[in-house]
PDB file of C-alpha atoms in Angstrom:
ATOM      1  CA  MET A1405      53.410 169.861 161.303  1.00 54.00           C
ATOM      2  CA  SER A1406      53.982 173.392 160.084  1.00 59.00           C
ATOM      3  CA  LEU A1407      55.184 174.171 156.572  1.00 56.00           C
ATOM      4  CA  THR A1408      58.516 175.458 157.872  1.00 67.00           C
ATOM      5  CA  ALA A1409      59.074 172.270 159.829  1.00 65.00           C
ATOM      6  CA  ARG A1410      58.252 170.135 156.787  1.00 64.00           C
ATOM      7  CA  LEU A1411      60.673 172.095 154.635  1.00 63.00           C
ATOM      8  CA  ARG A1412      63.430 171.627 157.192  1.00 71.00           C
ATOM      9  CA  ARG A1413      62.669 167.941 157.475  1.00 71.00           C
ATOM     10  CA  HIS A1414      62.704 167.274 153.707  1.00 75.00           C
ATOM     11  CA  TRP A1415      65.139 169.906 152.458  1.00 76.00           C
ATOM     12  CA  LYS A1416      67.567 167.413 150.874  1.00 83.00           C
ATOM     13  CA  ILE A1417      65.050 165.707 148.624  1.00 82.00           C
ATOM     14  CA  LEU A1418      63.402 169.045 147.811  1.00 85.00           C
ATOM     15  CA  VAL A1419      66.733 170.573 146.720  1.00 88.00           C
ATOM     16  CA  PHE A1420      67.512 167.477 144.625  1.00 89.00           C
ATOM     17  CA  THR A1421      64.101 167.595 142.916  1.00 90.00           C
ATOM     18  CA  ALA A1422      64.270 171.369 142.407  1.00 90.00           C
ATOM     19  CA  CYS A1423      67.612 170.986 140.637  1.00 91.00           C
ATOM     20  CA  PHE A1424      66.940 167.993 138.426  1.00 92.00           C
ATOM     21  CA  THR A1425      63.283 168.405 137.443  1.00 93.00           C
ATOM     22  CA  PRO A1426      63.920 171.669 135.530  1.00 93.00           C
ATOM     23  CA  LEU A1427      67.018 170.076 133.981  1.00 94.00           C
ATOM     24  CA  PHE A1428      65.009 167.098 132.692  1.00 94.00           C
ATOM     25  CA  LEU A1429      62.319 169.439 131.350  1.00 94.00           C
ATOM     26  CA  TYR A1430      64.959 171.574 129.621  1.00 95.00           C
ATOM     27  CA  LEU A1431      66.509 168.514 127.985  1.00 95.00           C
ATOM     28  CA  GLY A1432      63.080 167.393 126.795  1.00 94.00           C
ATOM     29  CA  VAL A1433      62.381 170.785 125.214  1.00 94.00           C
ATOM     30  CA  TRP A1434      65.850 170.767 123.646  1.00 95.00           C
ATOM     31  CA  GLN A1435      65.194 167.365 122.076  1.00 93.00           C
ATOM     32  CA  LEU A1436      61.898 168.645 120.658  1.00 93.00           C
ATOM     33  CA  GLU A1437      63.757 171.573 119.098  1.00 92.00           C
ATOM     34  CA  ARG A1438      66.301 169.141 117.647  1.00 90.00           C
ATOM     35  CA  SER A1439      63.419 167.087 116.281  1.00 90.00           C
ATOM     36  CA  ASP A1440      62.046 170.140 114.458  1.00 89.00           C
ATOM     37  CA  GLU A1441      65.520 170.931 113.097  1.00 85.00           C
ATOM     38  CA  LYS A1442      66.024 167.367 111.815  1.00 83.00           C
ATOM     39  CA  ALA A1443      62.575 167.325 110.228  1.00 85.00           C
ATOM     40  CA  ALA A1444      63.382 170.583 108.412  1.00 83.00           C
ATOM     41  CA  LEU A1445      66.794 169.222 107.375  1.00 78.00           C
ATOM     42  CA  MET A1446      65.321 166.008 105.979  1.00 79.00           C
ATOM     43  CA  ALA A1447      62.659 167.994 104.115  1.00 79.00           C
ATOM     44  CA  ARG A1448      65.387 170.189 102.611  1.00 78.00           C
ATOM     45  CA  MET A1449      67.463 167.149 101.659  1.00 74.00           C
ATOM     46  CA  ASN A1450      64.497 165.454 100.001  1.00 76.00           C
ATOM     47  CA  ALA A1451      63.537 168.604  98.125  1.00 75.00           C
ATOM     48  CA  ALA A1452      67.128 169.081  96.910  1.00 73.00           C
ATOM     49  CA  THR A1453      67.355 165.447  95.812  1.00 73.00           C
ATOM     50  CA  GLU A1454      64.176 165.690  93.762  1.00 76.00           C
ATOM     51  CA  ALA A1455      65.067 169.033  92.154  1.00 77.00           C
ATOM     52  CA  ALA A1456      66.757 169.244  88.740  1.00 83.00           C
ATOM     53  CA  PRO A1457      70.531 169.891  88.942  1.00 84.00           C
ATOM     54  CA  GLN A1458      71.641 173.504  88.527  1.00 86.00           C
ATOM     55  CA  ALA A1459      74.558 174.536  86.326  1.00 90.00           C
ATOM     56  CA  TYR A1460      77.462 175.581  88.528  1.00 90.00           C
ATOM     57  CA  ASP A1461      79.300 178.800  87.724  1.00 89.00           C
ATOM     58  CA  TRP A1462      83.004 178.472  88.554  1.00 89.00           C
ATOM     59  CA  ALA A1463      83.212 182.256  88.839  1.00 85.00           C
ATOM     60  CA  SER A1464      80.735 182.308  91.736  1.00 84.00           C
ATOM     61  CA  GLU A1465      82.233 183.195  95.116  1.00 80.00           C
ATOM     62  CA  ASP A1466      79.305 181.791  97.082  1.00 82.00           C
ATOM     63  CA  ARG A1467      79.409 178.270  98.463  1.00 83.00           C
ATOM     64  CA  PRO A1468      76.415 176.256  97.292  1.00 84.00           C
ATOM     65  CA  GLU A1469      73.947 175.208  99.952  1.00 82.00           C
ATOM     66  CA  SER A1470      74.390 171.683 101.246  1.00 80.00           C
ATOM     67  CA  PHE A1471      72.578 168.942  99.287  1.00 82.00           C
ATOM     68  CA  VAL A1472      71.868 171.174  96.283  1.00 87.00           C
ATOM     69  CA  ARG A1473      72.245 169.208  93.059  1.00 89.00           C
ATOM     70  CA  LEU A1474      74.741 170.711  90.615  1.00 92.00           C
ATOM     71  CA  ARG A1475      75.971 170.197  87.059  1.00 92.00           C
ATOM     72  CA  VAL A1476      79.682 170.965  86.783  1.00 93.00           C
ATOM     73  CA  ARG A1477      81.968 171.024  83.726  1.00 93.00           C
ATOM     74  CA  GLY A1478      85.663 170.448  84.154  1.00 92.00           C
ATOM     75  CA  ARG A1479      88.524 167.954  84.167  1.00 91.00           C
ATOM     76  CA  PHE A1480      89.526 165.256  86.635  1.00 92.00           C
ATOM     77  CA  MET A1481      93.048 165.420  88.060  1.00 88.00           C
ATOM     78  CA  PRO A1482      93.816 161.709  88.723  1.00 87.00           C
ATOM     79  CA  ALA A1483      97.394 162.109  89.948  1.00 84.00           C
ATOM     80  CA  SER A1484      96.329 163.708  93.264  1.00 84.00           C
ATOM     81  CA  GLN A1485      93.558 161.559  94.683  1.00 88.00           C
ATOM     82  CA  VAL A1486      92.588 161.089  98.332  1.00 89.00           C
ATOM     83  CA  LEU A1487      91.574 157.735  99.823  1.00 91.00           C
ATOM     84  CA  TYR A1488      89.477 157.809 102.990  1.00 89.00           C
ATOM     85  CA  ASP A1489      90.549 154.653 104.807  1.00 89.00           C
ATOM     86  CA  ASN A1490      88.640 151.936 106.708  1.00 87.00           C
ATOM     87  CA  GLN A1491      85.321 152.193 104.873  1.00 88.00           C
ATOM     88  CA  ILE A1492      83.268 148.978 105.028  1.00 89.00           C
ATOM     89  CA  TYR A1493      80.826 148.079 102.266  1.00 89.00           C
ATOM     90  CA  ASN A1494      78.961 144.744 102.265  1.00 89.00           C
ATOM     91  CA  GLY A1495      81.475 143.374 104.750  1.00 88.00           C
ATOM     92  CA  ARG A1496      84.508 144.355 102.646  1.00 89.00           C
ATOM     93  CA  PHE A1497      87.213 146.826 103.573  1.00 89.00           C
ATOM     94  CA  GLY A1498      87.881 149.676 101.171  1.00 91.00           C
ATOM     95  CA  TYR A1499      88.161 153.415 100.604  1.00 92.00           C
ATOM     96  CA  ARG A1500      86.001 156.388  99.762  1.00 91.00           C
ATOM     97  CA  VAL A1501      87.688 158.009  96.775  1.00 93.00           C
ATOM     98  CA  PHE A1502      88.014 161.793  96.441  1.00 92.00           C
ATOM     99  CA  THR A1503      89.417 163.223  93.197  1.00 92.00           C
ATOM    100  CA  PRO A1504      90.208 166.860  92.302  1.00 91.00           C
ATOM    101  CA  PHE A1505      87.992 168.260  89.557  1.00 92.00           C
ATOM    102  CA  CYS A1506      89.092 171.544  88.008  1.00 90.00           C
ATOM    103  CA  GLU A1507      87.443 174.088  85.767  1.00 88.00           C
ATOM    104  CA  PRO A1508      88.677 173.996  82.160  1.00 85.00           C
ATOM    105  CA  GLY A1509      90.784 177.128  82.725  1.00 78.00           C
ATOM    106  CA  GLY A1510      92.399 175.568  85.790  1.00 72.00           C
ATOM    107  CA  GLU A1511      91.949 178.494  88.187  1.00 80.00           C
ATOM    108  CA  ASN A1512      89.591 176.694  90.583  1.00 86.00           C
ATOM    109  CA  CYS A1513      89.274 173.080  91.669  1.00 88.00           C
ATOM    110  CA  LEU A1514      86.878 171.212  93.885  1.00 90.00           C
ATOM    111  CA  LEU A1515      87.064 167.825  95.537  1.00 91.00           C
ATOM    112  CA  VAL A1516      84.654 165.225  94.153  1.00 93.00           C
ATOM    113  CA  GLU A1517      83.627 162.161  96.124  1.00 92.00           C
ATOM    114  CA  ARG A1518      83.368 159.491  93.450  1.00 94.00           C
ATOM    115  CA  GLY A1519      82.299 156.568  95.634  1.00 92.00           C
ATOM    116  CA  TRP A1520      83.761 153.418  97.179  1.00 93.00           C
ATOM    117  CA  ILE A1521      86.519 151.091  95.980  1.00 92.00           C
ATOM    118  CA  ALA A1522      87.733 147.822  97.530  1.00 90.00           C
ATOM    119  CA  GLY A1523      91.054 147.763  99.354  1.00 87.00           C
ATOM    120  CA  ASN A1524      93.854 145.217  99.328  1.00 86.00           C
ATOM    121  CA  ALA A1525      94.413 142.826 102.254  1.00 82.00           C
ATOM    122  CA  ASP A1526      98.059 143.906 102.057  1.00 83.00           C
ATOM    123  CA  ARG A1527      97.861 147.335 103.694  1.00 80.00           C
ATOM    124  CA  SER A1528     101.054 148.448 101.975  1.00 81.00           C
ATOM    125  CA  LYS A1529      99.340 148.234  98.567  1.00 85.00           C
ATOM    126  CA  LEU A1530      97.014 151.012  97.492  1.00 88.00           C
ATOM    127  CA  PRO A1531      94.492 150.727  94.643  1.00 86.00           C
ATOM    128  CA  SER A1532      96.169 150.856  91.253  1.00 85.00           C
ATOM    129  CA  SER A1533      95.919 153.769  88.856  1.00 84.00           C
ATOM    130  CA  GLU A1534      93.782 151.570  86.609  1.00 86.00           C
ATOM    131  CA  LEU A1535      91.190 151.119  89.364  1.00 87.00           C
ATOM    132  CA  LEU A1536      91.278 154.850  90.126  1.00 89.00           C
ATOM    133  CA  ALA A1537      91.106 155.863  86.457  1.00 89.00           C
ATOM    134  CA  VAL A1538      88.888 158.774  85.407  1.00 91.00           C
ATOM    135  CA  PRO A1539      87.603 160.042  82.051  1.00 90.00           C
ATOM    136  CA  GLU A1540      90.056 162.227  80.179  1.00 88.00           C
ATOM    137  CA  GLY A1541      89.368 165.729  78.944  1.00 89.00           C
ATOM    138  CA  VAL A1542      86.504 168.032  79.819  1.00 91.00           C
ATOM    139  CA  VAL A1543      83.404 166.222  81.083  1.00 93.00           C
ATOM    140  CA  GLU A1544      80.175 167.194  82.815  1.00 94.00           C
ATOM    141  CA  ILE A1545      79.293 165.574  86.112  1.00 94.00           C
ATOM    142  CA  THR A1546      76.368 165.919  88.490  1.00 92.00           C
ATOM    143  CA  GLY A1547      76.154 165.529  92.236  1.00 91.00           C
ATOM    144  CA  GLN A1548      75.193 167.122  95.524  1.00 90.00           C
ATOM    145  CA  ALA A1549      77.196 169.885  97.185  1.00 89.00           C
ATOM    146  CA  ASP A1550      78.212 169.298 100.783  1.00 87.00           C
ATOM    147  CA  ILE A1551      80.896 170.051 103.345  1.00 81.00           C
ATOM    148  CA  LEU A1552      83.202 167.564 105.068  1.00 77.00           C
ATOM    149  CA  GLN A1553      82.959 167.066 108.804  1.00 65.00           C
ATOM    150  CA  ALA A1554      86.176 168.472 110.239  1.00 56.00           C
ATOM    151  CA  ALA A1555      88.361 166.106 112.260  1.00 51.00           C
ATOM    152  CA  PRO A1556      92.073 165.725 113.026  1.00 45.00           C
ATOM    153  CA  LEU A1557      93.961 164.608 109.936  1.00 46.00           C
ATOM    154  CA  ILE A1558      95.830 161.315 110.367  1.00 47.00           C
ATOM    155  CA  MET A1559      97.926 159.952 107.527  1.00 47.00           C
ATOM    156  CA  GLU A1560      99.759 156.688 107.030  1.00 49.00           C
ATOM    157  CA  ASN A1561     103.277 158.125 106.667  1.00 45.00           C
ATOM    158  CA  THR A1562     105.019 159.454 109.750  1.00 40.00           C
ATOM    159  CA  GLU A1563     107.275 162.077 108.171  1.00 41.00           C
ATOM    160  CA  ALA A1564     105.667 165.302 107.013  1.00 42.00           C
ATOM    161  CA  ASP A1565     107.621 165.440 103.748  1.00 39.00           C
ATOM    162  CA  ALA A1566     106.628 161.889 102.877  1.00 42.00           C
ATOM    163  CA  ARG A1567     102.978 162.649 103.657  1.00 47.00           C
ATOM    164  CA  ARG A1568     102.936 165.544 101.238  1.00 48.00           C
ATOM    165  CA  ALA A1569     104.726 163.611  98.503  1.00 54.00           C
ATOM    166  CA  GLN A1570     102.654 160.419  98.489  1.00 72.00           C
ATOM    167  CA  TRP A1571      99.729 160.173  96.103  1.00 78.00           C
ATOM    168  CA  PRO A1572      97.146 158.808  96.212  1.00 85.00           C
ATOM    169  CA  ARG A1573      96.956 160.175  99.740  1.00 85.00           C
ATOM    170  CA  ARG A1574      95.503 157.776 102.318  1.00 86.00           C
ATOM    171  CA  VAL A1575      93.839 159.441 105.316  1.00 86.00           C
ATOM    172  CA  GLN A1576      92.083 158.168 108.427  1.00 82.00           C
ATOM    173  CA  MET A1577      90.038 161.305 109.133  1.00 78.00           C
ATOM    174  CA  MET A1578      88.527 164.002 106.948  1.00 73.00           C
ATOM    175  CA  VAL A1579      89.345 167.702 107.018  1.00 74.00           C
ATOM    176  CA  ASP A1580      88.611 170.585 104.661  1.00 76.00           C
ATOM    177  CA  PRO A1581      89.483 170.043 100.978  1.00 80.00           C
ATOM    178  CA  PRO A1582      92.325 172.617 100.823  1.00 76.00           C
ATOM    179  CA  THR A1583      94.110 170.736 103.626  1.00 77.00           C
ATOM    180  CA  LEU A1584      93.480 167.354 102.042  1.00 76.00           C
ATOM    181  CA  LEU A1585      94.982 168.566  98.772  1.00 77.00           C
ATOM    182  CA  GLU A1586      98.019 170.239 100.306  1.00 74.00           C
ATOM    183  CA  GLY A1587     100.856 169.802  97.830  1.00 66.00           C
ATOM    184  CA  PHE A1588      98.426 169.361  94.912  1.00 68.00           C
ATOM    185  CA  GLU A1589     100.615 167.822  92.178  1.00 57.00           C
ATOM    186  CA  ASP A1590      98.521 168.057  89.056  1.00 54.00           C
ATOM    187  CA  VAL A1591      99.686 171.607  88.362  1.00 48.00           C
ATOM    188  CA  ALA A1592     101.781 170.376  85.445  1.00 46.00           C
ATOM    189  CA  THR A1593      98.558 169.664  83.558  1.00 58.00           C
ATOM    190  CA  LEU A1594      96.865 172.933  84.524  1.00 58.00           C
ATOM    191  CA  PRO A1595      97.282 176.377  82.990  1.00 53.00           C
ATOM    192  CA  THR A1596      97.285 177.858  86.509  1.00 54.00           C
ATOM    193  CA  VAL A1597     100.256 176.957  88.715  1.00 57.00           C
ATOM    194  CA  SER A1598      98.402 177.416  92.029  1.00 67.00           C
ATOM    195  CA  PRO A1599      94.700 176.582  91.595  1.00 77.00           C
ATOM    196  CA  VAL A1600      92.263 177.559  94.336  1.00 82.00           C
ATOM    197  CA  VAL A1601      90.748 174.510  96.058  1.00 85.00           C
ATOM    198  CA  LEU A1602      87.152 175.294  96.983  1.00 87.00           C
ATOM    199  CA  PRO A1603      86.106 174.542 100.614  1.00 87.00           C
ATOM    200  CA  TRP A1604      83.278 172.155  99.731  1.00 89.00           C
ATOM    201  CA  VAL A1605      82.850 168.811  98.032  1.00 89.00           C
ATOM    202  CA  LEU A1606      80.613 167.413  95.333  1.00 93.00           C
ATOM    203  CA  ARG A1607      79.198 163.963  96.061  1.00 92.00           C
ATOM    204  CA  MET A1608      79.011 162.513  92.562  1.00 92.00           C
ATOM    205  CA  ALA A1609      75.820 160.976  91.202  1.00 91.00           C
ATOM    206  CA  PRO A1610      76.163 157.307  90.167  1.00 90.00           C
ATOM    207  CA  SER A1611      75.223 158.200  86.583  1.00 90.00           C
ATOM    208  CA  SER A1612      78.152 160.614  86.166  1.00 92.00           C
ATOM    209  CA  PRO A1613      81.271 159.616  84.218  1.00 92.00           C
ATOM    210  CA  GLY A1614      83.981 158.351  86.543  1.00 91.00           C
ATOM    211  CA  ALA A1615      81.575 157.413  89.352  1.00 91.00           C
ATOM    212  CA  LEU A1616      82.426 154.414  91.526  1.00 91.00           C
ATOM    213  CA  GLN A1617      80.243 152.312  93.831  1.00 90.00           C
ATOM    214  CA  PRO A1618      77.806 154.671  95.645  1.00 89.00           C
ATOM    215  CA  PHE A1619      78.568 154.634  99.347  1.00 84.00           C
ATOM    216  CA  TRP A1620      77.818 157.845 101.235  1.00 77.00           C
ATOM    217  CA  THR A1621      74.539 158.174 103.118  1.00 73.00           C
ATOM    218  CA  PRO A1622      73.549 161.060 105.405  1.00 68.00           C
ATOM    219  CA  ASN A1623      74.343 160.320 109.047  1.00 67.00           C
ATOM    220  CA  VAL A1624      71.331 162.094 110.495  1.00 66.00           C
ATOM    221  CA  MET A1625      69.353 160.982 113.524  1.00 73.00           C
ATOM    222  CA  SER A1626      65.663 160.924 112.641  1.00 80.00           C
ATOM    223  CA  ALA A1627      63.200 163.442 114.045  1.00 84.00           C
ATOM    224  CA  GLU A1628      61.244 160.554 115.560  1.00 87.00           C
ATOM    225  CA  LYS A1629      64.241 159.496 117.675  1.00 89.00           C
ATOM    226  CA  HIS A1630      64.636 163.026 119.032  1.00 91.00           C
ATOM    227  CA  THR A1631      60.932 163.068 119.891  1.00 92.00           C
ATOM    228  CA  GLY A1632      61.334 159.738 121.663  1.00 92.00           C
ATOM    229  CA  TYR A1633      64.243 161.090 123.701  1.00 93.00           C
ATOM    230  CA  ALA A1634      62.169 164.153 124.588  1.00 94.00           C
ATOM    231  CA  LEU A1635      59.368 161.950 125.913  1.00 94.00           C
ATOM    232  CA  GLN A1636      61.892 160.047 128.007  1.00 95.00           C
ATOM    233  CA  TRP A1637      63.181 163.253 129.595  1.00 95.00           C
ATOM    234  CA  PHE A1638      59.636 164.459 130.317  1.00 95.00           C
ATOM    235  CA  ALA A1639      58.791 161.066 131.829  1.00 95.00           C
ATOM    236  CA  MET A1640      61.862 161.258 134.065  1.00 95.00           C
ATOM    237  CA  ALA A1641      60.872 164.730 135.251  1.00 94.00           C
ATOM    238  CA  PHE A1642      57.338 163.539 136.047  1.00 95.00           C
ATOM    239  CA  ALA A1643      58.626 160.395 137.779  1.00 94.00           C
ATOM    240  CA  LEU A1644      61.067 162.396 139.922  1.00 93.00           C
ATOM    241  CA  PHE A1645      58.339 164.839 140.962  1.00 92.00           C
ATOM    242  CA  ALA A1646      55.863 162.052 141.721  1.00 92.00           C
ATOM    243  CA  LEU A1647      58.418 160.058 143.735  1.00 91.00           C
ATOM    244  CA  THR A1648      59.322 163.167 145.721  1.00 90.00           C
ATOM    245  CA  VAL A1649      55.670 163.800 146.653  1.00 87.00           C
ATOM    246  CA  TRP A1650      55.211 160.135 147.538  1.00 88.00           C
ATOM    247  CA  GLN A1651      58.357 160.041 149.689  1.00 85.00           C
ATOM    248  CA  ILE A1652      57.416 163.217 151.579  1.00 82.00           C
ATOM    249  CA  ARG A1653      53.896 161.959 152.286  1.00 82.00           C
ATOM    250  CA  ARG A1654      55.183 158.541 153.333  1.00 83.00           C
ATOM    251  CA  SER A1655      57.738 160.076 155.676  1.00 79.00           C
ATOM    252  CA  ASP A1656      55.164 162.423 157.193  1.00 72.00           C
ATOM    253  CA  ASP A1657      52.669 159.595 157.673  1.00 70.00           C
ATOM    254  CA  GLU A1658      55.304 157.474 159.414  1.00 69.00           C
ATOM    255  CA  LEU A1659      56.180 160.374 161.718  1.00 65.00           C
ATOM    256  CA  THR A1660      52.522 160.962 162.540  1.00 68.00           C
ATOM    257  CA  THR A1661      52.030 157.269 163.290  1.00 71.00           C
ATOM    258  CA  ARG A1662      55.040 157.199 165.626  1.00 68.00           C
ATOM    259  CA  ASN A1663      53.814 160.300 167.478  1.00 65.00           C
ATOM    260  CA  LEU A1664      50.355 158.777 167.938  1.00 64.00           C
ATOM    261  CA  GLU A1665      51.859 155.554 169.253  1.00 61.00           C
ATOM    262  CA  GLN A1666      54.056 157.453 171.711  1.00 65.00           C
ATOM    263  CA  ASN A1667      51.084 159.498 172.938  1.00 63.00           C
ATOM    264  CA  HIS A1668      49.016 156.327 173.323  1.00 61.00           C
ATOM    265  CA  ASP A1669      51.764 154.659 175.387  1.00 57.00           C
ATOM    266  CA  GLN A1670      51.934 157.652 177.681  1.00 56.00           C
TER     267      GLN A1670
END
């Protein structure tokens, strides 16, 4: 059988293999690239965790790199706290607590993740001010800089005015800190009427004053898992190619056998 005839006979399986084999190979290469990225990210996270904390300058306009450890001086603003709902710790329902932390002059504020606190079985009751209490006056805290993963903001109250007025503010999804602190009400205790809320958060170290139960852990797929997925894609590409060759040969052999039998009968 000529090559042209074989191509016409097997064009469907050849088109299928020609489309999907490169796709599987591409996905395998992409997973290897993701593996390298995750390995670099984990190395950066580990290096930042082991490094000594740097003193943060409130006057700086640059956002700190993610996971960099910082030392920050300022004051907690306990009247305008944010509670990230439906957080489970050791089988118990609770909240991740975010509290504004402002420079002594009050011109800039950042959102500090203090940790986890247990919730009440009665969903209408939020943690008391005693449970959410923070140190008074100017204190120094340490932690790691990070950004919040943006998502649609869902709050418990249905009316917009009520949402803005209720503190502590209970949310179901996280957004950027300026949005979370919309209607920031601690201005009465600040020299500046409209403080600037910085677009990053500080995940507080457990040793810092005002820290709660540590909760946050990086949600990062390991480099090894990406490598495993890459091997799976490469295996699928090889299997598809091998099955295509086997099917074509099998079909051709069957055709040859039928032709020989017909010739023998004649």
